[in-house]
Amino acid sequence: MEFLKTLKTSFNEGKTKPLSWRKSQLLALKRLLLENENAIYDALKADLNKCKFESYVSEYQYVLKDIKQTVKHIAKWSKPRHVGTPILAQPGRSSIRPEPYGTVLIMGAWNYPLQLVLSPMVAAIAAGNCVVLKPSELAESVSALLASLIPKYMDQDAVVVYEGGVEETTALLKQRFDYIMYTGSENVGKIVMRAASEHLTPVTLELGGKSPCIIDKNTNLKVTADRLVWGKFLNAGQTCIAPDYVLVNRSQTVPFIEALKNALEKQYGKDAQQSDDYGRIINARHFVRISDYISSQKDSVIAGGTVNEHEKYIEPTLLLNPSLSSGVMTEEIFGPVLPIIEVDSVTEAIDFINEREKPLALYMFSNDDKNIKLVTQRTSSGTLCINDAVIFMVNHNLPFGGVGHSGMGSYHGQWGFDTFSHLKPIMHRSFWADAPIRYAPYTKLKQKLFKLIAKL
Ligand code: NAD
């Protein structure tokens, strides 16, 4: 892979380090987006039937905003961060200097095929790295578009798009990178981590899993349902942080389901297949996988359930109390099917969640501070979001990432910059006033003095 040699040379010659280069590349990416807005919408429509508004909010504008914020803060983020120095190392100065790793590999998933590669790339370039971008082959239109546009706008000696499927990616992963950020499934995450371990390459893994949603007794059901329907059925449920299933307090089941049905009709009409705003499933394999969740639990279907193979359409579907051992409750759904499980208390919901892998996102709708505190203290998740779904993604002051099986490491805003930087500690001593107290021979007096100073 000759291009890797070129990237390494660029990095070693210091091309990517000046702030001016980093900013120029971020602005080139901004130009790429601005000048190709419609082509981007067309590619997202072709791959996922993503409507213009969702494409704008969750992909196009999302990356533009990321660039804007990064360009604004890059000088501050790159500066050495001064920290105190203890008396034992005085006189001296200590600081932490962010430095780029070198050549980083960014691998994205197909569900937000633009955002999931460009947003990490913004952070990687801001931190001064060379980048190999590997878009998902399943979103083939977006992958092809990025492969044709990026070389036209960005420095080809430092940023390369590498397209391909399993075979090509397997070959790519044999190469030595200085950092890898992978977004996708847990299984491939393990493959990536195994490959990285051959070269002791550090990784950030942005994975998925089942993100639960607790509906407490005490909530505004109308707003809850509106927000939940939006977060779940956005992109036809193919969102890593979509609420996967609901744990509803039994006393709320009937009005909650009523509110969900109303919200569904309000957002997608009586027939979601006719809605311009409702997406389609990425490919036949995923269509069959999700359809099977419905057909194997058809007695639990309380709304929706219609599928159309030709269009890869799956109606927004609600299931009430499906079998806990069925696929829909043991695997990540990643589609427009929402199981609702009744529980008797928040404690029961917490136990249910804690018996499973740590989620990427955990949602809770409640007005009860005591219960909110209980969930906050007794559960672990990538993010906890109270009284809304998915929306926390817009806050780049928060790190985004998983914990346990939902991933490791994080990005967004300065968190992304720091992820792609080695935070190098530097201690700079003075030759002046070299107290011999730490040198042998370790006399009694020196030991006494040392103990006194160490306490300061
Ligand atoms: P995918 O099939 O697009 O795969 C992701 C990447 O892995 C692609 O670049 C692909 O080429 C590569 N890949 C696939 N199989 C491989 C193999 N055998 N060897 C090497 N590379 C391989 O996406 P996916 O895995 O279907 O993604 C869906 C999953 O991603 C879900 O679990 C979802 O929750 C998760 N996800 C997480 C985030 C996040 O930010 N945490 C975002 C989106 C999706």
Short mmCIF file of C-alpha atoms and ligand atoms in Angstrom, two decimals:
data_model
loop_
_atom_site.label_atom_id
_atom_site.label_comp_id
_atom_site.label_asym_id
_atom_site.label_seq_id
_atom_site.Cartn_x
_atom_site.Cartn_y
_atom_site.Cartn_z
CA MET A 1 0.00 0.00 0.00
CA GLU A 2 2.15 2.76 -1.42
CA PHE A 3 -0.12 5.55 -0.19
CA LEU A 4 0.81 4.73 3.40
CA LYS A 5 4.45 5.52 2.64
CA THR A 6 3.41 8.91 1.29
CA LEU A 7 1.36 9.65 4.40
CA LYS A 8 4.19 8.59 6.69
CA THR A 9 6.65 10.80 4.81
CA SER A 10 4.27 13.76 5.07
CA PHE A 11 3.94 13.23 8.78
CA ASN A 12 7.64 12.69 9.40
CA GLU A 13 8.47 15.83 7.45
CA GLY A 14 6.12 17.76 9.74
CA LYS A 15 3.66 18.75 7.02
CA THR A 16 0.55 18.20 9.15
CA LYS A 17 1.77 19.85 12.31
CA PRO A 18 1.41 23.61 11.67
CA LEU A 19 -1.93 25.02 12.75
CA SER A 20 -2.17 26.73 9.37
CA TRP A 21 -2.15 23.36 7.55
CA ARG A 22 -4.72 21.85 9.91
CA LYS A 23 -7.05 24.82 9.52
CA SER A 24 -6.63 24.88 5.75
CA GLN A 25 -7.66 21.21 5.56
CA LEU A 26 -10.69 21.78 7.77
CA LEU A 27 -11.74 24.70 5.61
CA ALA A 28 -11.19 22.58 2.49
CA LEU A 29 -13.54 19.99 3.97
CA LYS A 30 -16.06 22.75 4.67
CA ARG A 31 -15.84 23.83 1.02
CA LEU A 32 -16.31 20.24 -0.07
CA LEU A 33 -19.55 20.08 1.90
CA LEU A 34 -20.86 23.48 0.82
CA GLU A 35 -20.16 22.90 -2.87
CA ASN A 36 -21.59 19.38 -2.94
CA GLU A 37 -24.61 19.64 -0.65
CA ASN A 38 -27.09 18.23 -3.15
CA ALA A 39 -24.82 15.37 -4.23
CA ILE A 40 -24.54 14.42 -0.56
CA TYR A 41 -28.32 14.38 -0.11
CA ASP A 42 -28.68 12.29 -3.29
CA ALA A 43 -26.13 9.73 -2.08
CA LEU A 44 -27.84 9.43 1.34
CA LYS A 45 -31.20 9.05 -0.37
CA ALA A 46 -29.81 6.31 -2.63
CA ASP A 47 -28.25 4.38 0.25
CA LEU A 48 -30.86 4.77 2.99
CA ASN A 49 -33.76 6.71 1.50
CA LYS A 50 -32.73 9.31 4.03
CA CYS A 51 -34.93 12.39 3.69
CA LYS A 52 -33.32 15.79 3.14
CA PHE A 53 -34.12 17.13 6.59
CA GLU A 54 -32.61 14.16 8.44
CA SER A 55 -29.61 14.23 6.10
CA TYR A 56 -29.18 17.92 6.82
CA VAL A 57 -29.54 17.66 10.60
CA SER A 58 -27.70 14.44 11.36
CA GLU A 59 -25.04 14.35 8.66
CA TYR A 60 -24.38 17.48 6.61
CA GLN A 61 -25.00 20.26 9.14
CA TYR A 62 -23.63 18.08 11.91
CA VAL A 63 -20.20 17.90 10.28
CA LEU A 64 -20.28 21.58 9.28
CA LYS A 65 -20.95 22.53 12.89
CA ASP A 66 -18.14 20.26 14.01
CA ILE A 67 -15.73 22.00 11.62
CA LYS A 68 -16.88 25.44 12.77
CA GLN A 69 -16.37 24.64 16.45
CA THR A 70 -13.06 22.93 15.83
CA VAL A 71 -11.64 25.78 13.77
CA LYS A 72 -12.75 28.18 16.51
CA HIS A 73 -11.05 26.27 19.31
CA ILE A 74 -8.13 24.54 17.62
CA ALA A 75 -5.53 27.10 18.75
CA LYS A 76 -6.60 26.77 22.38
CA TRP A 77 -6.81 22.97 22.28
CA SER A 78 -3.33 22.66 20.72
CA LYS A 79 -1.58 24.84 23.28
CA PRO A 80 0.56 23.25 25.99
CA ARG A 81 -1.56 22.82 29.12
CA HIS A 82 0.39 24.08 32.12
CA VAL A 83 0.11 22.20 35.39
CA GLY A 84 1.66 22.65 38.81
CA THR A 85 5.03 21.20 39.89
CA PRO A 86 5.57 19.78 43.40
CA ILE A 87 8.24 21.18 45.64
CA LEU A 88 10.46 18.10 45.18
CA ALA A 89 10.86 19.00 41.50
CA GLN A 90 11.32 22.75 42.03
CA PRO A 91 12.51 24.86 40.43
CA GLY A 92 10.80 23.48 37.40
CA ARG A 93 7.84 23.79 35.03
CA SER A 94 5.39 21.11 33.96
CA SER A 95 3.05 21.02 31.02
CA ILE A 96 1.11 18.65 28.82
CA ARG A 97 1.63 19.03 25.13
CA PRO A 98 -0.87 17.49 22.72
CA GLU A 99 1.00 15.91 19.83
CA PRO A 100 -0.42 14.00 16.86
CA TYR A 101 0.01 10.23 16.71
CA GLY A 102 0.95 10.01 13.03
CA THR A 103 -1.20 8.14 10.52
CA VAL A 104 -4.62 7.21 11.80
CA LEU A 105 -7.19 4.86 10.35
CA ILE A 106 -10.86 5.84 10.63
CA MET A 107 -13.40 3.14 9.81
CA GLY A 108 -17.09 4.04 9.71
CA ALA A 109 -20.44 2.26 9.71
CA TRP A 110 -23.15 2.59 7.08
CA ASN A 111 -26.03 4.09 9.11
CA TYR A 112 -24.69 7.66 9.24
CA PRO A 113 -22.16 7.07 6.50
CA LEU A 114 -21.02 10.68 6.14
CA GLN A 115 -20.98 11.85 9.74
CA LEU A 116 -19.36 8.72 11.16
CA VAL A 117 -16.22 9.12 9.08
CA LEU A 118 -16.02 12.90 8.64
CA SER A 119 -16.60 13.82 12.27
CA PRO A 120 -13.67 11.70 13.53
CA MET A 121 -11.62 12.99 10.59
CA VAL A 122 -12.20 16.60 11.68
CA ALA A 123 -10.79 15.70 15.09
CA ALA A 124 -7.87 13.71 13.66
CA ILE A 125 -6.82 16.50 11.29
CA ALA A 126 -7.28 19.16 13.97
CA ALA A 127 -4.88 17.16 16.10
CA GLY A 128 -2.35 17.14 13.22
CA ASN A 129 -2.56 13.57 11.94
CA CYS A 130 -2.55 12.02 8.49
CA VAL A 131 -5.75 10.11 7.83
CA VAL A 132 -6.84 6.98 6.01
CA LEU A 133 -10.59 7.05 5.75
CA LYS A 134 -12.43 3.77 5.30
CA PRO A 135 -16.14 4.39 4.67
CA SER A 136 -18.59 1.50 4.94
CA GLU A 137 -19.01 -0.39 1.70
CA LEU A 138 -22.68 -0.97 2.57
CA ALA A 139 -23.46 2.72 2.02
CA GLU A 140 -21.93 2.48 -1.42
CA SER A 141 -23.12 5.82 -2.85
CA VAL A 142 -21.69 7.82 0.05
CA SER A 143 -18.49 5.79 -0.04
CA ALA A 144 -18.04 6.45 -3.77
CA LEU A 145 -18.85 10.15 -3.34
CA LEU A 146 -16.27 10.59 -0.58
CA ALA A 147 -13.68 8.71 -2.63
CA SER A 148 -14.22 11.02 -5.57
CA LEU A 149 -14.50 14.33 -3.68
CA ILE A 150 -11.91 14.15 -0.92
CA PRO A 151 -8.87 13.97 -3.25
CA LYS A 152 -10.21 17.02 -5.13
CA TYR A 153 -10.39 19.19 -2.01
CA MET A 154 -7.90 17.88 0.50
CA ASP A 155 -4.16 17.34 0.64
CA GLN A 156 -3.67 13.96 -1.04
CA ASP A 157 -0.31 13.50 0.64
CA ALA A 158 -2.03 13.44 4.01
CA VAL A 159 -5.64 12.30 3.54
CA VAL A 160 -6.60 9.16 1.64
CA VAL A 161 -9.95 7.43 1.15
CA TYR A 162 -9.68 3.66 0.95
CA GLU A 163 -12.80 1.87 -0.26
CA GLY A 164 -13.67 -1.78 0.02
CA GLY A 165 -15.34 -4.62 1.85
CA VAL A 166 -14.12 -7.34 4.18
CA GLU A 167 -11.23 -8.50 1.98
CA GLU A 168 -9.82 -5.02 1.41
CA THR A 169 -10.32 -4.03 5.05
CA THR A 170 -8.60 -7.18 6.25
CA ALA A 171 -5.58 -6.26 4.13
CA LEU A 172 -5.70 -2.69 5.40
CA LEU A 173 -5.79 -3.81 9.02
CA LYS A 174 -2.53 -5.74 8.54
CA GLN A 175 -0.76 -2.42 8.04
CA ARG A 176 0.72 -0.52 10.91
CA PHE A 177 -1.21 2.58 11.95
CA ASP A 178 -0.51 4.92 14.83
CA TYR A 179 -4.15 5.02 15.93
CA ILE A 180 -7.40 3.37 14.82
CA MET A 181 -10.92 4.63 15.38
CA TYR A 182 -13.54 2.08 14.47
CA THR A 183 -17.32 2.57 14.42
CA GLY A 184 -19.49 -0.47 13.91
CA SER A 185 -20.55 -3.76 15.40
CA GLU A 186 -19.10 -5.49 18.42
CA ASN A 187 -17.94 -8.50 16.38
CA VAL A 188 -15.93 -6.50 13.91
CA GLY A 189 -14.72 -4.35 16.80
CA LYS A 190 -13.01 -7.46 18.15
CA ILE A 191 -11.41 -8.13 14.74
CA VAL A 192 -10.13 -4.57 14.63
CA MET A 193 -8.77 -4.72 18.16
CA ARG A 194 -7.06 -8.06 17.46
CA ALA A 195 -5.41 -6.63 14.33
CA ALA A 196 -4.38 -3.48 16.22
CA SER A 197 -2.81 -5.52 18.99
CA GLU A 198 -0.30 -6.98 16.49
CA HIS A 199 1.25 -3.52 16.26
CA LEU A 200 0.26 -2.33 19.74
CA THR A 201 -1.82 0.33 18.04
CA PRO A 202 -4.21 2.17 20.37
CA VAL A 203 -7.88 2.05 19.42
CA THR A 204 -11.14 3.83 20.02
CA LEU A 205 -14.07 1.51 19.43
CA GLU A 206 -17.47 3.11 18.91
CA LEU A 207 -19.76 0.10 19.13
CA GLY A 208 -23.46 -0.49 19.75
CA GLY A 209 -25.70 -2.85 21.66
CA LYS A 210 -29.12 -2.52 23.23
CA SER A 211 -29.90 0.95 24.61
CA PRO A 212 -32.81 0.68 27.10
CA CYS A 213 -35.38 3.31 27.93
CA ILE A 214 -37.13 3.45 31.30
CA ILE A 215 -40.61 5.01 31.48
CA ASP A 216 -41.37 5.89 35.08
CA LYS A 217 -44.80 6.37 36.63
CA ASN A 218 -44.40 10.05 36.82
CA THR A 219 -43.83 11.48 33.32
CA ASN A 220 -45.42 13.71 30.73
CA LEU A 221 -46.53 10.90 28.43
CA LYS A 222 -47.26 13.06 25.40
CA VAL A 223 -43.82 14.67 25.28
CA THR A 224 -42.23 11.33 26.19
CA ALA A 225 -43.93 9.60 23.27
CA ASP A 226 -43.08 12.39 20.79
CA ARG A 227 -39.41 12.33 21.74
CA LEU A 228 -39.22 8.56 21.89
CA VAL A 229 -40.84 8.06 18.49
CA TRP A 230 -38.47 10.60 16.97
CA GLY A 231 -35.35 9.02 18.53
CA LYS A 232 -36.39 5.47 17.74
CA PHE A 233 -37.72 5.77 14.19
CA LEU A 234 -35.27 8.37 12.88
CA ASN A 235 -33.35 6.73 10.01
CA ALA A 236 -35.83 3.81 10.31
CA GLY A 237 -34.38 2.84 13.66
CA GLN A 238 -30.86 2.40 12.26
CA THR A 239 -29.19 4.61 14.86
CA CYS A 240 -26.62 3.24 17.30
CA ILE A 241 -28.11 5.26 20.16
CA ALA A 242 -31.76 4.68 19.25
CA PRO A 243 -33.77 3.45 22.23
CA ASP A 244 -33.68 -0.31 21.63
CA TYR A 245 -36.46 -1.34 24.01
CA VAL A 246 -38.66 0.22 26.67
CA LEU A 247 -39.15 -0.79 30.28
CA VAL A 248 -42.48 0.76 31.23
CA ASN A 249 -44.04 0.92 34.65
CA ARG A 250 -47.04 -1.43 34.42
CA SER A 251 -49.45 1.26 35.65
CA GLN A 252 -48.55 3.36 32.57
CA THR A 253 -48.70 0.71 29.84
CA VAL A 254 -52.09 1.56 28.38
CA PRO A 255 -51.80 5.37 28.23
CA PHE A 256 -48.15 5.08 27.14
CA ILE A 257 -49.00 2.85 24.18
CA GLU A 258 -51.86 5.17 23.26
CA ALA A 259 -49.47 8.14 23.33
CA LEU A 260 -46.93 6.24 21.20
CA LYS A 261 -49.54 5.39 18.58
CA ASN A 262 -50.65 9.04 18.45
CA ALA A 263 -47.07 10.24 18.10
CA LEU A 264 -46.41 7.73 15.31
CA GLU A 265 -49.42 8.87 13.36
CA LYS A 266 -48.56 12.53 13.90
CA GLN A 267 -44.98 12.08 12.70
CA TYR A 268 -45.39 9.56 9.86
CA GLY A 269 -49.12 9.65 9.01
CA LYS A 270 -51.50 6.69 8.89
CA ASP A 271 -49.24 4.88 6.42
CA ALA A 272 -45.52 5.40 7.04
CA GLN A 273 -44.74 3.83 3.65
CA GLN A 274 -46.19 6.95 2.04
CA SER A 275 -44.26 9.34 4.28
CA ASP A 276 -41.44 11.26 2.60
CA ASP A 277 -39.70 11.38 5.96
CA TYR A 278 -39.46 7.69 6.73
CA GLY A 279 -36.33 5.74 5.77
CA ARG A 280 -35.68 2.27 4.40
CA ILE A 281 -33.49 -0.61 5.55
CA ILE A 282 -29.94 -0.57 4.22
CA ASN A 283 -29.91 -3.98 2.50
CA ALA A 284 -31.71 -7.30 2.06
CA ARG A 285 -29.73 -9.04 4.83
CA HIS A 286 -30.75 -6.49 7.46
CA PHE A 287 -34.31 -6.41 6.07
CA VAL A 288 -34.66 -10.16 6.63
CA ARG A 289 -33.02 -9.96 10.07
CA ILE A 290 -35.43 -7.27 11.31
CA SER A 291 -38.50 -8.81 9.64
CA ASP A 292 -37.72 -12.06 11.47
CA TYR A 293 -37.87 -10.22 14.79
CA ILE A 294 -41.47 -9.32 13.96
CA SER A 295 -42.61 -12.63 12.43
CA SER A 296 -41.14 -14.70 15.27
CA GLN A 297 -43.03 -12.59 17.85
CA LYS A 298 -46.20 -11.82 15.89
CA ASP A 299 -48.46 -12.40 18.89
CA SER A 300 -46.75 -9.46 20.61
CA VAL A 301 -47.34 -6.97 17.76
CA ILE A 302 -49.61 -4.15 18.97
CA ALA A 303 -48.92 -1.66 16.18
CA GLY A 304 -47.34 -1.83 12.73
CA GLY A 305 -45.82 -5.08 11.55
CA THR A 306 -46.17 -4.55 7.78
CA VAL A 307 -43.07 -5.15 5.65
CA ASN A 308 -42.32 -4.76 1.95
CA GLU A 309 -39.29 -6.67 0.73
CA HIS A 310 -39.03 -4.95 -2.63
CA GLU A 311 -38.79 -1.50 -0.99
CA LYS A 312 -36.94 -2.80 2.08
CA TYR A 313 -39.68 -1.07 4.05
CA ILE A 314 -40.52 -2.03 7.61
CA GLU A 315 -43.40 -0.24 9.29
CA PRO A 316 -42.74 1.34 12.70
CA THR A 317 -43.66 -1.61 14.91
CA LEU A 318 -44.48 -1.87 18.61
CA LEU A 319 -44.24 -5.21 20.45
CA LEU A 320 -45.67 -5.73 23.91
CA ASN A 321 -43.88 -8.18 26.19
CA PRO A 322 -42.11 -10.29 23.53
CA SER A 323 -40.22 -13.35 24.76
CA LEU A 324 -37.06 -12.25 26.57
CA SER A 325 -35.16 -15.13 24.97
CA SER A 326 -36.14 -14.16 21.40
CA GLY A 327 -33.71 -12.41 19.03
CA VAL A 328 -35.49 -9.08 19.40
CA MET A 329 -34.60 -9.05 23.10
CA THR A 330 -31.16 -10.67 22.94
CA GLU A 331 -29.65 -8.85 19.92
CA GLU A 332 -29.35 -5.19 19.03
CA ILE A 333 -32.45 -4.45 16.92
CA PHE A 334 -31.03 -1.63 14.78
CA GLY A 335 -34.35 -1.21 13.00
CA PRO A 336 -37.87 0.20 13.47
CA VAL A 337 -39.15 -2.32 16.02
CA LEU A 338 -39.75 -1.21 19.60
CA PRO A 339 -40.35 -3.89 22.25
CA ILE A 340 -42.16 -2.69 25.36
CA ILE A 341 -41.55 -4.70 28.52
CA GLU A 342 -43.66 -4.09 31.60
CA VAL A 343 -41.97 -3.78 34.99
CA ASP A 344 -43.32 -3.01 38.46
CA SER A 345 -40.70 -0.55 39.65
CA VAL A 346 -37.62 1.42 38.75
CA THR A 347 -35.57 -1.03 40.82
CA GLU A 348 -36.81 -3.90 38.65
CA ALA A 349 -35.86 -1.89 35.54
CA ILE A 350 -32.37 -1.28 36.97
CA ASP A 351 -31.90 -4.98 37.68
CA PHE A 352 -33.06 -5.83 34.15
CA ILE A 353 -30.49 -3.46 32.68
CA ASN A 354 -27.68 -4.57 34.98
CA GLU A 355 -28.19 -8.23 34.03
CA ARG A 356 -27.16 -7.28 30.47
CA GLU A 357 -24.12 -5.66 28.80
CA LYS A 358 -23.51 -1.98 29.52
CA PRO A 359 -25.47 0.08 26.98
CA LEU A 360 -24.17 2.83 24.71
CA ALA A 361 -27.05 5.06 25.81
CA LEU A 362 -29.54 4.75 28.62
CA TYR A 363 -32.74 6.76 28.60
CA MET A 364 -35.09 7.54 31.43
CA PHE A 365 -38.31 9.52 31.30
CA SER A 366 -39.32 10.59 34.80
CA ASN A 367 -40.24 13.53 36.97
CA ASP A 368 -39.16 11.78 40.12
CA ASP A 369 -35.76 13.04 41.29
CA LYS A 370 -35.34 10.14 43.68
CA ASN A 371 -35.77 7.59 40.90
CA ILE A 372 -33.54 9.55 38.54
CA LYS A 373 -30.83 9.56 41.21
CA LEU A 374 -31.24 5.82 41.70
CA VAL A 375 -30.76 5.12 37.99
CA THR A 376 -27.82 7.52 37.77
CA GLN A 377 -26.05 5.85 40.68
CA ARG A 378 -26.86 2.20 40.00
CA THR A 379 -26.37 1.86 36.24
CA SER A 380 -23.42 2.27 33.91
CA SER A 381 -23.81 3.36 30.28
CA GLY A 382 -21.91 5.29 27.61
CA THR A 383 -24.32 8.20 28.13
CA LEU A 384 -27.33 8.71 30.38
CA CYS A 385 -30.04 10.95 28.95
CA ILE A 386 -32.99 12.00 31.07
CA ASN A 387 -36.34 12.91 29.50
CA ASP A 388 -35.23 12.80 25.87
CA ALA A 389 -33.75 10.48 23.28
CA VAL A 390 -30.72 10.84 20.97
CA ILE A 391 -30.61 14.66 21.34
CA PHE A 392 -27.48 14.63 23.54
CA MET A 393 -25.49 14.10 20.33
CA VAL A 394 -25.80 17.81 19.54
CA ASN A 395 -23.83 18.79 22.63
CA HIS A 396 -20.18 18.63 21.65
CA ASN A 397 -19.16 19.59 25.16
CA LEU A 398 -20.06 16.04 26.15
CA PRO A 399 -17.79 13.12 25.25
CA PHE A 400 -19.50 10.51 23.09
CA GLY A 401 -18.55 6.85 23.44
CA GLY A 402 -19.41 3.54 25.02
CA VAL A 403 -18.37 1.59 28.06
CA GLY A 404 -17.85 -2.16 28.38
CA HIS A 405 -19.24 -3.92 25.31
CA SER A 406 -20.64 -0.68 23.87
CA GLY A 407 -17.14 0.62 23.22
CA MET A 408 -14.05 2.33 24.55
CA GLY A 409 -12.75 5.85 24.16
CA SER A 410 -14.74 8.87 23.06
CA TYR A 411 -14.86 11.85 20.71
CA HIS A 412 -16.77 15.06 19.80
CA GLY A 413 -15.41 18.54 20.44
CA GLN A 414 -12.22 18.65 22.46
CA TRP A 415 -12.72 14.99 23.42
CA GLY A 416 -12.08 14.08 19.78
CA PHE A 417 -9.03 16.32 19.58
CA ASP A 418 -7.62 14.70 22.72
CA THR A 419 -8.43 11.19 21.45
CA PHE A 420 -6.27 11.74 18.38
CA SER A 421 -3.47 13.38 20.40
CA HIS A 422 -0.83 11.88 22.58
CA LEU A 423 -0.97 14.12 25.62
CA LYS A 424 2.76 14.33 26.20
CA PRO A 425 3.83 15.39 29.69
CA ILE A 426 6.89 17.60 29.72
CA MET A 427 8.86 18.51 32.84
CA HIS A 428 11.47 21.19 32.42
CA ARG A 429 13.90 21.54 35.34
CA SER A 430 16.30 24.31 36.02
CA PHE A 431 20.02 23.71 36.69
CA TRP A 432 19.75 26.25 39.43
CA ALA A 433 19.40 25.23 43.12
CA ASP A 434 20.14 21.52 42.83
CA ALA A 435 19.32 20.29 46.35
CA PRO A 436 21.34 17.08 47.01
CA ILE A 437 18.69 15.69 49.36
CA ARG A 438 17.62 12.83 46.99
CA TYR A 439 21.17 11.66 46.25
CA ALA A 440 22.94 8.84 48.05
CA PRO A 441 24.31 8.46 50.61
CA TYR A 442 20.81 8.58 52.16
CA THR A 443 21.78 9.96 55.57
CA LYS A 444 19.34 10.11 58.45
CA LEU A 445 19.13 13.90 58.09
CA LYS A 446 18.31 13.63 54.39
CA GLN A 447 15.61 11.05 55.10
CA LYS A 448 14.06 13.27 57.74
CA LEU A 449 14.13 16.32 55.49
CA PHE A 450 12.74 14.33 52.58
CA LYS A 451 9.79 13.14 54.65
CA LEU A 452 9.08 16.71 55.75
CA ILE A 453 9.20 18.08 52.20
CA ALA A 454 7.18 15.21 50.75
CA LYS A 455 4.34 16.13 53.11
CA LEU A 456 4.13 19.70 51.73
P1 NAD B 1 -20.58 -2.02 8.76
O1 NAD B 1 -21.04 -3.33 8.20
O2 NAD B 1 -20.64 -0.82 7.89
O3 NAD B 1 -19.12 -2.24 9.31
C1 NAD B 1 -18.36 -1.18 9.85
C2 NAD B 1 -16.98 -1.18 9.24
O4 NAD B 1 -16.35 -2.44 9.47
C3 NAD B 1 -17.02 -0.99 7.73
O5 NAD B 1 -16.05 -0.03 7.38
C4 NAD B 1 -16.73 -2.37 7.19
O6 NAD B 1 -16.05 -2.34 5.95
C5 NAD B 1 -15.85 -2.98 8.26
N1 NAD B 1 -15.95 -4.43 8.33
C6 NAD B 1 -17.08 -5.18 8.26
N2 NAD B 1 -16.78 -6.50 8.41
C7 NAD B 1 -15.44 -6.57 8.56
C8 NAD B 1 -14.52 -7.65 8.77
N3 NAD B 1 -14.93 -8.92 8.84
N4 NAD B 1 -13.20 -7.36 8.91
C9 NAD B 1 -12.79 -6.08 8.85
N5 NAD B 1 -13.60 -5.02 8.66
C10 NAD B 1 -14.91 -5.26 8.51
O7 NAD B 1 -21.39 -1.63 10.02
P2 NAD B 1 -22.06 -2.56 11.08
O8 NAD B 1 -21.01 -3.32 11.77
O9 NAD B 1 -23.25 -3.24 10.53
O10 NAD B 1 -22.59 -1.36 12.02
C11 NAD B 1 -23.68 -1.48 12.83
C12 NAD B 1 -23.21 -1.47 14.25
O11 NAD B 1 -22.46 -0.31 14.50
C13 NAD B 1 -24.34 -1.45 15.26
O12 NAD B 1 -23.99 -2.30 16.32
C14 NAD B 1 -24.36 -0.02 15.74
O13 NAD B 1 -24.89 0.14 17.01
C15 NAD B 1 -22.92 0.33 15.67
N6 NAD B 1 -22.74 1.77 15.52
C16 NAD B 1 -22.13 2.43 16.51
C17 NAD B 1 -21.97 3.79 16.41
C18 NAD B 1 -21.30 4.57 17.50
O14 NAD B 1 -21.01 5.73 17.27
N7 NAD B 1 -21.04 3.99 18.66
C19 NAD B 1 -22.44 4.48 15.28
C20 NAD B 1 -23.05 3.75 14.29
C21 NAD B 1 -23.19 2.39 14.40
#
